[in-house]
XYZ file of N, CA, C and O in Angstrom:
764
model
N -2.055 -30.547 -14.478
C -2.533 -29.496 -13.903
C -3.034 -28.667 -15.679
O -1.604 -28.467 -16.215
N -3.767 -28.262 -16.498
C -3.970 -28.065 -17.336
C -3.074 -26.115 -17.509
O -2.708 -25.397 -16.552
N -2.519 -26.041 -18.882
C -1.379 -25.062 -18.988
C -2.552 -24.044 -18.551
O -1.079 -23.057 -18.478
N -3.865 -23.271 -19.397
C -3.854 -22.337 -19.357
C -5.297 -22.442 -18.206
O -6.425 -23.809 -18.774
N -5.455 -22.075 -17.125
C -6.683 -21.888 -16.553
C -7.437 -21.286 -16.829
O -7.791 -19.732 -16.914
N -7.934 -21.358 -18.465
C -8.760 -20.332 -18.675
C -10.564 -21.224 -18.652
O -10.537 -22.568 -19.283
N -11.577 -20.200 -18.916
C -13.386 -21.031 -19.169
C -13.350 -21.083 -20.573
O -13.052 -19.772 -21.098
N -14.103 -21.695 -21.233
C -14.184 -21.833 -22.388
C -15.998 -21.313 -22.860
O -16.474 -20.770 -23.698
N -16.265 -21.181 -22.195
C -17.419 -19.967 -21.522
C -16.877 -18.006 -21.832
O -17.890 -17.268 -21.870
N -15.948 -18.236 -21.979
C -15.316 -16.701 -21.958
C -15.156 -15.920 -23.143
O -14.953 -16.306 -23.663
N -16.767 -14.643 -23.398
C -16.956 -14.274 -24.353
C -15.410 -13.897 -25.081
O -15.429 -12.970 -25.579
N -14.555 -12.934 -24.507
C -13.473 -13.007 -25.023
C -12.687 -14.175 -25.841
O -11.678 -12.863 -26.461
N -12.879 -15.087 -25.490
C -11.616 -15.730 -26.802
C -12.898 -15.756 -27.922
O -13.513 -15.793 -28.063
N -11.729 -16.481 -28.846
C -11.903 -16.778 -29.902
C -12.487 -17.781 -30.466
O -12.094 -18.623 -28.916
N -13.265 -18.088 -31.149
C -13.557 -19.719 -31.546
C -12.843 -20.670 -31.762
O -12.546 -21.397 -30.848
N -11.409 -20.088 -32.054
C -9.971 -21.528 -31.643
C -9.761 -21.149 -30.626
O -9.191 -22.954 -30.091
N -9.745 -20.599 -29.478
C -9.033 -20.368 -28.103
C -9.936 -21.229 -27.302
O -9.562 -21.976 -27.091
N -11.949 -20.759 -27.725
C -12.495 -21.773 -26.977
C -12.184 -23.027 -27.271
O -12.908 -23.798 -26.450
N -12.113 -23.616 -28.582
C -12.385 -25.016 -29.242
C -11.345 -25.624 -28.439
O -10.955 -27.306 -27.858
N -9.623 -25.116 -28.481
C -8.773 -25.857 -28.111
C -8.582 -25.219 -26.389
O -8.694 -27.274 -25.920
N -9.617 -24.739 -25.582
C -9.485 -24.653 -24.190
C -10.352 -25.936 -23.652
O -10.259 -26.783 -22.994
N -11.274 -26.116 -24.138
C -12.514 -27.039 -24.378
C -12.066 -28.418 -24.821
O -12.767 -29.204 -23.924
N -11.028 -28.969 -25.731
C -10.775 -29.825 -25.928
C -9.265 -30.474 -24.992
O -9.034 -31.282 -24.691
N -8.805 -29.162 -24.468
C -7.671 -29.878 -23.412
C -8.220 -30.392 -22.067
O -7.762 -31.332 -21.835
N -9.306 -29.413 -22.142
C -10.175 -29.941 -20.480
C -10.122 -31.489 -20.543
O -10.270 -32.440 -20.338
N -11.541 -32.122 -21.812
C -11.588 -33.091 -22.342
C -11.185 -34.270 -22.473
O -10.578 -35.376 -21.947
N -9.493 -33.347 -23.147
C -8.894 -34.599 -23.162
C -8.117 -35.396 -21.724
O -6.687 -35.870 -21.690
N -7.365 -34.131 -20.959
C -7.032 -34.362 -19.448
C -7.485 -35.291 -18.819
O -7.222 -35.315 -18.205
N -9.418 -35.324 -18.653
C -9.942 -35.532 -17.381
C -10.331 -36.905 -18.761
O -11.114 -37.582 -18.268
N -9.877 -37.400 -19.689
C -10.205 -38.662 -20.577
C -9.027 -39.587 -19.942
O -8.075 -39.617 -19.752
N -9.009 -40.788 -20.859
C -8.380 -42.471 -20.739
C -6.880 -41.202 -21.021
O -5.501 -42.197 -20.018
N -6.854 -40.979 -21.984
C -5.863 -40.268 -22.557
C -4.637 -39.329 -22.049
O -3.211 -39.991 -21.269
N -5.642 -38.209 -21.117
C -4.286 -37.419 -19.367
C -3.754 -36.863 -20.078
O -3.361 -35.930 -19.197
N -3.270 -36.877 -21.556
C -3.096 -35.425 -21.844
C -3.638 -34.087 -22.311
O -4.855 -34.214 -22.084
N -2.349 -33.188 -22.927
C -2.983 -31.692 -23.461
C -3.387 -31.241 -24.591
O -2.685 -32.877 -25.721
N -4.211 -31.070 -25.230
C -4.690 -30.860 -26.154
C -3.360 -31.204 -27.811
O -3.302 -31.371 -28.814
N -2.732 -29.555 -26.765
C -0.908 -30.176 -27.663
C 0.089 -31.605 -27.483
O -0.156 -31.170 -29.036
N 0.124 -31.822 -26.544
C 0.205 -33.308 -27.432
C -0.360 -34.320 -28.159
O 0.598 -34.235 -28.541
N -1.501 -34.411 -27.717
C -2.768 -34.792 -28.382
C -2.302 -34.790 -29.997
O -1.933 -35.879 -30.854
N -2.020 -33.610 -29.943
C -1.714 -33.287 -32.253
C -0.514 -33.552 -32.228
O -0.439 -33.915 -33.509
N 0.541 -33.310 -32.000
C 1.479 -33.895 -31.916
C 1.168 -35.012 -31.856
O 2.296 -35.275 -33.098
N 1.290 -35.780 -31.287
C 1.029 -37.391 -31.475
C 0.390 -38.059 -32.764
O 0.950 -38.464 -33.641
N -0.930 -36.594 -33.345
C -1.565 -37.309 -33.870
C -0.358 -37.039 -35.657
O -0.299 -37.397 -36.405
N 0.112 -36.126 -35.851
C 0.515 -35.376 -36.228
C 2.305 -36.036 -36.236
O 2.487 -36.185 -37.988
N 2.748 -36.743 -35.896
C 3.618 -37.504 -36.033
C 3.705 -39.372 -36.658
O 3.922 -39.792 -37.528
N 2.272 -38.930 -36.334
C 1.688 -40.815 -37.106
C 1.368 -40.118 -38.279
O 1.582 -41.229 -39.259
N 0.628 -39.282 -38.560
C 0.855 -38.346 -39.994
C 1.610 -38.680 -41.068
O 1.753 -39.385 -41.672
N 2.780 -38.132 -40.377
C 4.588 -38.327 -40.864
C 4.502 -39.609 -41.725
O 5.335 -40.168 -42.280
N 4.622 -40.794 -40.166
C 5.201 -42.067 -40.865
C 3.908 -42.511 -41.387
O 3.986 -43.476 -42.037
N 3.206 -41.758 -41.621
C 1.695 -42.025 -42.767
C 1.128 -44.025 -42.178
O 1.110 -44.838 -42.891
N 1.055 -44.074 -41.320
C 0.638 -45.233 -40.468
C -1.610 -45.079 -40.628
O -1.834 -43.986 -39.933
N -1.645 -46.030 -40.622
C -2.579 -46.411 -41.489
C -3.708 -47.482 -40.820
O -2.335 -48.469 -40.147
N -4.693 -48.124 -41.057
C -5.227 -49.189 -40.430
C -4.112 -50.604 -41.029
O -3.986 -50.201 -42.030
N -4.128 -51.447 -39.999
C -5.066 -51.981 -38.389
C -3.428 -51.384 -37.373
O -4.199 -50.680 -36.413
N -2.264 -50.683 -38.196
C -1.613 -51.085 -37.002
C -2.349 -48.605 -36.737
O -1.811 -48.799 -34.721
N -2.690 -48.372 -37.001
C -2.949 -47.529 -36.327
C -4.552 -46.838 -35.064
O -3.899 -46.752 -33.926
N -4.955 -47.988 -35.446
C -5.598 -49.110 -34.283
C -5.208 -49.231 -33.080
O -5.502 -48.917 -32.250
N -4.120 -49.828 -33.362
C -3.352 -50.590 -32.334
C -2.808 -49.360 -31.640
O -2.232 -49.639 -30.767
N -1.824 -47.977 -32.509
C -0.837 -46.952 -31.930
C -1.814 -46.706 -30.984
O -1.401 -45.740 -30.061
N -3.855 -46.767 -31.105
C -4.858 -45.846 -30.464
C -4.641 -46.120 -29.207
O -4.328 -45.446 -28.356
N -4.796 -47.458 -29.282
C -4.733 -48.018 -27.945
C -3.663 -47.889 -27.995
O -3.666 -47.751 -25.473
N -2.536 -48.489 -27.583
C -1.189 -47.866 -26.970
C -0.907 -46.709 -26.081
O -0.331 -46.608 -25.054
N -1.548 -46.118 -27.312
C -1.674 -44.450 -26.679
C -2.318 -43.650 -25.674
O -2.544 -42.776 -25.737
N -3.117 -44.755 -25.384
C -5.059 -44.099 -24.571
C -6.269 -43.502 -25.323
O -6.242 -43.132 -23.973
N -5.435 -43.374 -26.275
C -7.450 -42.512 -27.340
C -8.105 -43.837 -27.091
O -8.744 -43.939 -27.606
N -8.761 -44.088 -25.979
C -9.481 -45.259 -25.874
C -10.501 -45.741 -25.519
O -11.365 -46.264 -26.042
N -11.077 -44.108 -24.783
C -12.580 -43.782 -24.605
C -13.093 -43.210 -26.060
O -12.330 -42.499 -26.989
N -14.388 -43.273 -26.294
C -15.457 -42.192 -26.102
C -14.484 -40.360 -27.154
O -14.268 -40.399 -28.394
N -13.909 -40.422 -26.166
C -14.165 -38.274 -26.382
C -12.654 -38.428 -26.475
O -12.761 -37.901 -27.948
N -11.709 -39.395 -25.915
C -10.133 -38.958 -27.252
C -10.016 -39.556 -28.349
O -8.852 -38.991 -28.688
N -10.568 -40.833 -28.450
C -10.693 -41.724 -29.344
C -10.948 -40.515 -30.521
O -10.899 -40.185 -31.995
N -12.113 -40.154 -30.557
C -12.748 -38.577 -31.359
C -12.044 -38.179 -32.082
O -12.072 -37.392 -32.886
N -11.203 -37.708 -30.951
C -10.066 -35.772 -30.255
C -9.293 -36.444 -31.261
O -8.871 -35.759 -32.582
N -9.026 -37.531 -31.324
C -7.450 -38.015 -31.770
C -7.728 -37.998 -33.522
O -7.125 -37.512 -33.985
N -9.194 -38.487 -33.136
C -9.271 -38.968 -34.827
C -9.653 -36.851 -35.535
O -8.845 -37.789 -37.187
N -10.041 -36.020 -35.342
C -10.360 -34.787 -35.637
C -9.132 -34.402 -35.845
O -8.803 -33.258 -36.539
N -8.175 -34.504 -35.077
C -6.632 -34.171 -35.313
C -5.967 -34.559 -36.071
O -5.264 -33.826 -36.354
N -5.939 -35.582 -36.078
C -5.065 -36.516 -36.916
C -5.897 -36.485 -38.469
O -4.993 -35.821 -39.608
N -6.965 -36.267 -38.816
C -8.071 -35.521 -40.059
C -7.101 -33.707 -40.388
O -5.978 -33.939 -41.147
N -7.410 -33.331 -39.042
C -6.680 -31.751 -39.271
C -4.610 -31.885 -39.616
O -4.871 -31.019 -40.564
N -4.080 -32.950 -38.960
C -3.071 -32.647 -39.785
C -2.711 -33.278 -40.909
O -2.125 -32.219 -41.595
N -3.609 -34.404 -41.179
C -3.365 -34.175 -42.966
C -3.657 -33.335 -43.502
O -2.698 -33.286 -44.409
N -4.813 -33.156 -43.423
C -5.167 -31.792 -44.538
C -4.342 -31.047 -44.704
O -3.919 -30.586 -45.585
N -4.095 -30.202 -43.616
C -2.732 -28.935 -43.580
C -1.568 -29.894 -44.072
O -0.523 -28.480 -44.498
N -1.079 -30.775 -43.708
C 0.145 -31.832 -44.496
C 0.191 -31.382 -45.520
O 1.672 -31.318 -46.943
N -0.787 -31.303 -46.487
C -1.169 -32.042 -47.441
C -1.706 -30.943 -48.789
O -1.479 -31.058 -49.684
N -2.177 -29.705 -47.755
C -1.518 -28.621 -48.909
C -1.126 -27.606 -49.242
O 0.274 -28.009 -49.423
N -1.481 -27.598 -50.488
C -0.504 -26.440 -51.601
C 0.407 -25.589 -51.337
O 1.959 -25.311 -51.120
N 0.142 -24.949 -50.491
C 0.751 -23.580 -49.706
C 0.903 -24.388 -48.479
O -0.058 -25.264 -47.550
N 2.105 -23.843 -47.445
C 2.211 -23.811 -46.574
C 1.380 -23.697 -45.282
O 1.416 -23.085 -44.642
N -0.044 -24.483 -45.296
C -0.537 -24.673 -43.663
C -0.766 -25.012 -42.978
O -1.414 -24.804 -41.872
N 0.412 -25.520 -42.640
C 0.168 -26.859 -41.443
C 1.025 -25.184 -40.160
O 1.985 -24.941 -40.689
N 0.433 -25.788 -39.283
C 0.827 -25.740 -37.936
C 0.491 -25.978 -36.611
O -0.313 -27.251 -36.862
N 1.504 -25.934 -35.665
C 0.909 -27.078 -34.686
C 0.159 -25.760 -33.813
O -0.622 -24.683 -33.958
N -1.080 -27.248 -33.322
C -2.294 -26.410 -32.422
C -1.952 -26.428 -31.449
O -1.920 -27.679 -30.198
N -1.977 -24.883 -30.456
C -1.453 -25.138 -30.038
C -2.547 -23.904 -28.407
O -2.735 -23.340 -29.067
N -1.536 -23.613 -27.743
C -2.911 -22.919 -26.592
C -2.468 -21.321 -27.621
O -1.465 -20.519 -27.521
N -3.488 -20.623 -27.609
C -3.532 -19.369 -27.813
C -3.496 -18.283 -26.207
O -4.497 -17.441 -26.556
N -2.571 -18.401 -25.984
C -2.797 -16.542 -25.001
C -1.294 -16.115 -24.980
O -0.155 -16.293 -25.929
N -1.701 -15.303 -24.601
C -0.824 -14.037 -24.023
C 0.786 -14.209 -22.791
O 1.592 -14.107 -23.004
N 0.175 -15.220 -22.274
C 1.469 -16.257 -21.205
C 2.042 -16.759 -21.923
O 2.316 -17.965 -22.406
N 4.043 -16.746 -21.996
C 4.680 -16.741 -22.697
C 4.746 -18.355 -22.317
O 5.199 -19.411 -22.697
N 5.060 -18.699 -20.657
C 5.326 -19.836 -20.158
C 4.583 -20.937 -20.633
O 4.950 -22.005 -20.855
N 3.200 -20.499 -21.040
C 2.626 -22.086 -20.868
C 2.245 -22.218 -22.389
O 2.121 -22.799 -22.821
N 2.874 -20.974 -23.327
C 3.543 -21.489 -24.906
C 4.424 -22.221 -24.742
O 4.346 -23.373 -25.867
N 5.672 -21.892 -23.882
C 6.628 -23.440 -24.453
C 6.290 -24.115 -23.588
O 6.911 -25.015 -24.457
N 5.559 -24.488 -22.454
C 4.996 -25.251 -22.222
C 4.393 -26.674 -23.169
O 4.280 -27.686 -23.183
N 3.451 -25.404 -23.492
C 2.491 -26.171 -25.136
C 3.587 -26.784 -25.812
O 3.314 -27.534 -26.586
N 4.594 -26.041 -26.188
C 5.499 -26.322 -27.445
C 6.254 -27.666 -26.745
O 6.760 -28.355 -27.754
N 6.529 -28.281 -25.598
C 7.638 -29.146 -25.239
C 6.212 -29.736 -25.368
O 6.826 -31.151 -26.076
N 5.154 -30.035 -24.996
C 4.224 -31.163 -24.709
C 3.875 -31.162 -26.348
O 3.680 -32.504 -26.554
N 3.882 -30.377 -27.331
C 3.590 -30.936 -28.625
C 4.823 -31.744 -29.450
O 4.512 -32.712 -29.929
N 5.894 -31.255 -29.228
C 7.344 -31.472 -29.492
C 7.140 -33.332 -28.800
O 7.895 -34.242 -29.158
N 7.045 -33.247 -27.666
C 6.886 -35.265 -26.902
C 5.862 -35.445 -27.622
O 6.140 -37.027 -27.668
N 4.324 -35.187 -27.027
C 3.573 -36.171 -28.481
C 4.213 -36.444 -30.078
O 3.974 -37.353 -30.463
N 4.799 -35.417 -30.217
C 5.052 -35.668 -32.130
C 6.163 -36.953 -31.559
O 6.188 -37.826 -33.328
N 6.762 -36.710 -30.893
C 7.965 -37.290 -31.144
C 7.507 -39.048 -30.589
O 7.486 -40.010 -31.050
N 6.510 -38.680 -29.767
C 6.175 -40.561 -29.356
C 5.002 -41.179 -30.590
O 5.015 -42.052 -30.459
N 4.067 -40.162 -31.282
C 3.455 -40.210 -32.268
C 4.798 -41.331 -33.365
O 4.431 -41.899 -34.389
N 5.898 -40.094 -33.788
C 6.689 -40.621 -34.908
C 7.547 -41.651 -34.684
O 7.469 -42.327 -35.219
N 8.156 -41.845 -33.223
C 8.475 -43.440 -33.238
C 7.982 -44.187 -32.215
O 8.592 -44.662 -31.540
N 6.650 -44.087 -32.420
C 5.494 -45.397 -31.508
C 6.352 -46.337 -31.449
O 5.639 -47.332 -30.879
N 6.444 -46.514 -32.642
C 7.249 -48.592 -32.760
C 8.844 -48.305 -32.548
O 9.018 -49.269 -33.097
N 10.113 -47.537 -31.677
C 11.068 -47.302 -31.848
C 11.431 -46.292 -33.283
O 11.021 -45.425 -33.936
N 12.786 -46.596 -32.467
C 13.460 -45.462 -33.881
C 13.588 -45.715 -34.895
O 13.817 -44.945 -35.587
N 13.594 -46.627 -35.753
C 14.122 -47.288 -36.698
C 14.202 -46.275 -37.230
O 14.478 -46.269 -38.320
N 12.706 -45.753 -37.328
C 12.137 -44.729 -39.006
C 13.195 -43.625 -39.025
O 13.654 -43.049 -39.973
N 14.259 -43.513 -38.161
C 15.070 -41.925 -38.106
C 16.252 -42.605 -39.298
O 16.849 -41.937 -39.897
N 15.717 -44.044 -39.381
C 17.025 -44.828 -40.691
C 16.153 -43.703 -42.148
O 17.294 -44.530 -42.587
N 15.354 -43.607 -42.181
C 14.723 -44.014 -43.431
C 15.105 -41.910 -43.778
O 15.141 -42.114 -44.716
N 15.775 -41.201 -43.085
C 15.769 -39.343 -43.274
C 17.219 -39.614 -43.069
O 18.005 -40.069 -43.571
N 16.829 -38.342 -45.104
C 18.775 -37.846 -45.014
C 19.370 -37.628 -43.215
O 18.363 -37.276 -42.194
N 20.273 -37.694 -43.721
C 21.511 -36.798 -42.414
C 20.863 -35.722 -41.143
O 20.971 -35.464 -40.355
N 19.711 -34.373 -42.693
C 19.673 -33.606 -41.783
C 18.345 -33.273 -41.262
O 18.177 -32.350 -39.768
N 17.850 -34.098 -41.925
C 16.344 -34.340 -41.228
C 16.571 -35.029 -39.660
O 15.550 -34.941 -38.691
N 17.883 -35.862 -39.554
C 18.084 -37.149 -38.249
C 18.376 -36.012 -37.210
O 17.623 -35.710 -36.328
N 18.942 -35.036 -37.822
C 19.452 -33.415 -36.568
C 18.108 -33.211 -36.404
O 18.256 -32.710 -35.131
N 17.430 -32.587 -37.183
C 15.773 -31.849 -37.027
C 14.839 -32.648 -35.494
O 14.316 -32.641 -34.651
N 15.539 -34.067 -35.961
C 14.706 -34.625 -35.103
C 15.069 -34.860 -34.088
O 14.668 -34.879 -32.184
N 16.477 -34.639 -33.577
C 17.133 -34.297 -32.458
C 16.872 -33.506 -31.832
O 16.942 -32.781 -30.451
N 16.981 -31.963 -32.905
C 16.181 -30.937 -32.490
C 14.684 -30.855 -31.651
O 14.787 -30.368 -30.796
N 14.565 -31.892 -32.204
C 12.782 -32.002 -31.702
C 12.676 -32.396 -30.631
O 11.747 -32.074 -29.012
N 13.348 -33.640 -29.837
C 14.122 -34.266 -28.733
C 14.475 -32.635 -28.270
O 13.891 -33.089 -26.756
N 15.526 -31.848 -28.228
C 15.970 -31.334 -27.542
C 14.721 -29.720 -27.371
O 14.483 -29.561 -26.131
N 13.693 -29.267 -28.280
C 12.602 -28.570 -27.637
C 11.571 -29.830 -26.616
O 11.268 -28.537 -25.534
N 11.289 -30.333 -26.751
C 10.134 -31.017 -25.930
C 10.828 -31.318 -24.249
O 10.199 -31.641 -23.519
N 12.436 -30.852 -24.396
C 12.734 -31.113 -22.418
C 12.674 -29.705 -22.276
O 13.531 -29.453 -20.969
N 12.426 -28.495 -23.367
C 12.368 -27.081 -22.571
C 11.631 -26.822 -21.349
O 10.338 -27.551 -20.983
N 12.183 -26.262 -20.676
C 11.600 -25.456 -19.238
C 10.765 -24.291 -19.203
O 11.607 -23.667 -19.732
N 10.241 -23.466 -18.599
C 9.556 -22.075 -19.613
C 10.272 -21.316 -17.921
O 9.426 -21.604 -16.953
N 11.397 -21.003 -17.605
C 11.854 -19.931 -16.859
C 11.928 -18.685 -17.347
O 12.479 -18.102 -16.470
N 10.884 -18.155 -18.327
C 10.883 -17.087 -18.757
C 10.206 -15.905 -18.005
O 9.080 -16.204 -17.015
N 10.292 -14.269 -18.181
C 9.974 -13.773 -17.551
C 8.741 -12.473 -18.554
O 8.183 -11.699 -19.361
N 9.139 -13.884 -19.369
C 7.934 -12.945 -20.781
C 8.940 -11.639 -21.382
O 7.739 -10.331 -21.798
N 10.406 -11.254 -21.990
C 10.825 -10.623 -22.840
C 10.373 -10.537 -24.183
O 10.072 -11.090 -24.243
N 10.445 -9.345 -24.977
C 10.190 -9.360 -25.954
C 11.703 -9.979 -27.238
O 10.836 -11.272 -27.556
N 12.808 -10.641 -25.924
C 13.687 -11.740 -26.514
C 13.168 -12.952 -27.146
O 13.197 -14.327 -27.678
N 12.150 -13.050 -25.571
C 11.778 -14.759 -25.327
C 10.908 -14.727 -26.606
O 10.855 -16.251 -26.831
N 9.816 -13.767 -26.506
C 8.411 -13.570 -28.028
C 9.663 -14.467 -28.695
O 8.328 -14.878 -29.088
N 10.746 -13.650 -29.126
C 11.089 -14.367 -30.663
C 11.190 -15.519 -30.664
O 11.400 -16.044 -31.815
N 12.070 -16.185 -29.609
C 12.888 -17.195 -29.762
C 11.108 -17.792 -29.615
O 11.562 -19.059 -30.366
N 10.546 -18.272 -28.875
C 9.833 -18.570 -29.025
C 8.735 -18.660 -30.293
O 8.809 -20.159 -31.164
N 8.596 -17.666 -30.894
C 7.975 -17.564 -32.648
C 8.493 -17.856 -33.342
O 8.362 -18.992 -33.949
N 9.924 -18.341 -33.453
C 11.398 -18.849 -33.946
C 11.538 -20.198 -34.100
O 11.297 -21.422 -35.044
N 10.917 -21.389 -33.030
C 11.504 -22.033 -32.590
C 9.722 -22.607 -33.091
O 9.931 -24.126 -33.339
N 8.661 -21.984 -32.905
C 7.602 -22.864 -33.748
C 7.545 -22.809 -34.881
O 7.047 -23.729 -35.813
N 7.991 -21.758 -35.709
C 8.556 -21.905 -37.202
C 8.976 -22.583 -37.698
O 8.915 -23.357 -38.290
N 10.190 -22.743 -37.148
C 11.100 -24.180 -36.677
C 10.301 -25.300 -37.512
O 10.476 -26.504 -38.495
N 9.871 -26.001 -35.697
C 9.145 -26.554 -36.509
C 7.899 -27.172 -37.119
O 7.906 -28.558 -38.085
N 7.867 -25.798 -37.145
C 6.177 -26.314 -38.478
C 6.882 -26.367 -40.003
O 6.694 -27.471 -40.592
N 8.052 -26.166 -39.961
C 8.980 -26.092 -41.062
C 9.381 -27.881 -41.283
O 9.726 -28.658 -42.644
N 10.251 -28.344 -39.928
C 10.406 -29.402 -40.042
C 9.736 -30.687 -40.171
O 9.450 -31.251 -40.695
N 8.520 -30.642 -39.497
C 6.993 -31.433 -39.614
C 6.778 -31.303 -40.931
O 6.688 -32.421 -42.021
N 7.383 -30.783 -41.675
C 6.393 -30.601 -42.843
C 7.538 -31.004 -44.355
O 6.959 -31.858 -44.650
N 9.113 -30.949 -43.714
C 9.831 -31.522 -44.249
C 10.119 -32.580 -43.938
O 9.923 -33.627 -45.019
N 9.994 -33.788 -42.988
C 9.515 -35.176 -43.054
C 8.456 -35.260 -43.225
O 8.795 -36.773 -43.700
N 6.717 -34.972 -43.541
C 6.203 -35.634 -43.964
C 6.846 -35.966 -45.323
O 5.913 -36.756 -45.892
N 7.001 -34.044 -46.317
C 7.703 -34.862 -47.911
C 8.594 -35.959 -47.985
O 7.871 -36.410 -48.957
N 9.485 -35.709 -47.084
C 10.751 -37.171 -46.892
C 10.066 -38.025 -47.239
O 9.999 -39.060 -47.908
N 8.959 -38.489 -45.879
C 8.150 -40.233 -45.645
C 7.315 -40.602 -46.386
O 6.689 -41.485 -46.831
N 6.740 -39.262 -47.375
C 5.101 -39.536 -48.101
C 5.928 -38.951 -49.579
O 4.844 -37.851 -49.569
N 6.472 -39.431 -50.030
C 6.966 -38.591 -51.276
C 5.531 -38.323 -52.835
O 5.423 -37.517 -52.876
N 4.647 -40.000 -52.231
C 3.061 -39.515 -53.342
C 2.237 -38.829 -52.786
O 1.311 -38.988 -53.220
N 2.431 -38.281 -52.056
C 1.607 -37.443 -51.164
C 0.578 -36.688 -51.832
O 1.303 -36.112 -52.710
N -0.344 -36.458 -51.842
C -2.201 -35.620 -52.731
C -1.760 -34.409 -52.519
O -1.288 -33.992 -50.859
N -1.797 -33.521 -53.193
C -1.654 -32.205 -53.178
C -2.530 -31.389 -52.846
O -2.953 -31.862 -54.007
N -3.588 -30.380 -52.316
C -4.714 -29.992 -51.834
C -4.608 -28.714 -52.365
O -3.852 -28.296 -51.425
N -5.504 -27.766 -53.567
C -5.429 -26.481 -53.736
C -5.415 -26.051 -51.799
O -6.581 -27.147 -51.037
N -5.524 -25.395 -51.473
C -5.704 -24.404 -49.940
C -7.611 -24.268 -50.186
O -7.427 -23.329 -51.222
N -7.781 -24.054 -49.156
C -9.189 -23.695 -49.327
C -9.288 -22.336 -48.425
O -8.993 -21.671 -47.504
N -10.019 -21.438 -49.044
C -10.212 -19.825 -48.522
C -11.794 -20.678 -47.701
O -12.557 -20.462 -47.688
């Protein structure tokens, strides 16, 4: 079942929310079958690994981005992640539904983290041998975040904890990308 039961035709939604809702619905009914958050996580995991053709094509097939909808969405999400991770300013963010339902946000955060791990370790955990000890600990943290379950009432403390986890993931993903891609191109921030 979709995380958020919203119509992408709702006039009160932002353009970003409408795009997320439409893509989420399409991906869930595609060969991929997962959420937009999970697909973005997978794409970012593969970007951090610097997986390129022909290995990228094999990874897409193995991860079920096999029909036109999911393959096109995956490529767009991968390009978005690559662009954001290469910005001079810290522009990378997780693509999650913009909803006021904290349980839905936590569920999407866990799905994003699951996706990231799938992409990051798509051919096995040996990539972790290339990481500094602190970053290996951070990958372990992502594993724990990926198994979060929402049993929250939506208190202010819970909202703060969600924002802290999201910010932690943003930072860790940027650090992982920089560690594994020291020659990355730095692009100026586009206004």
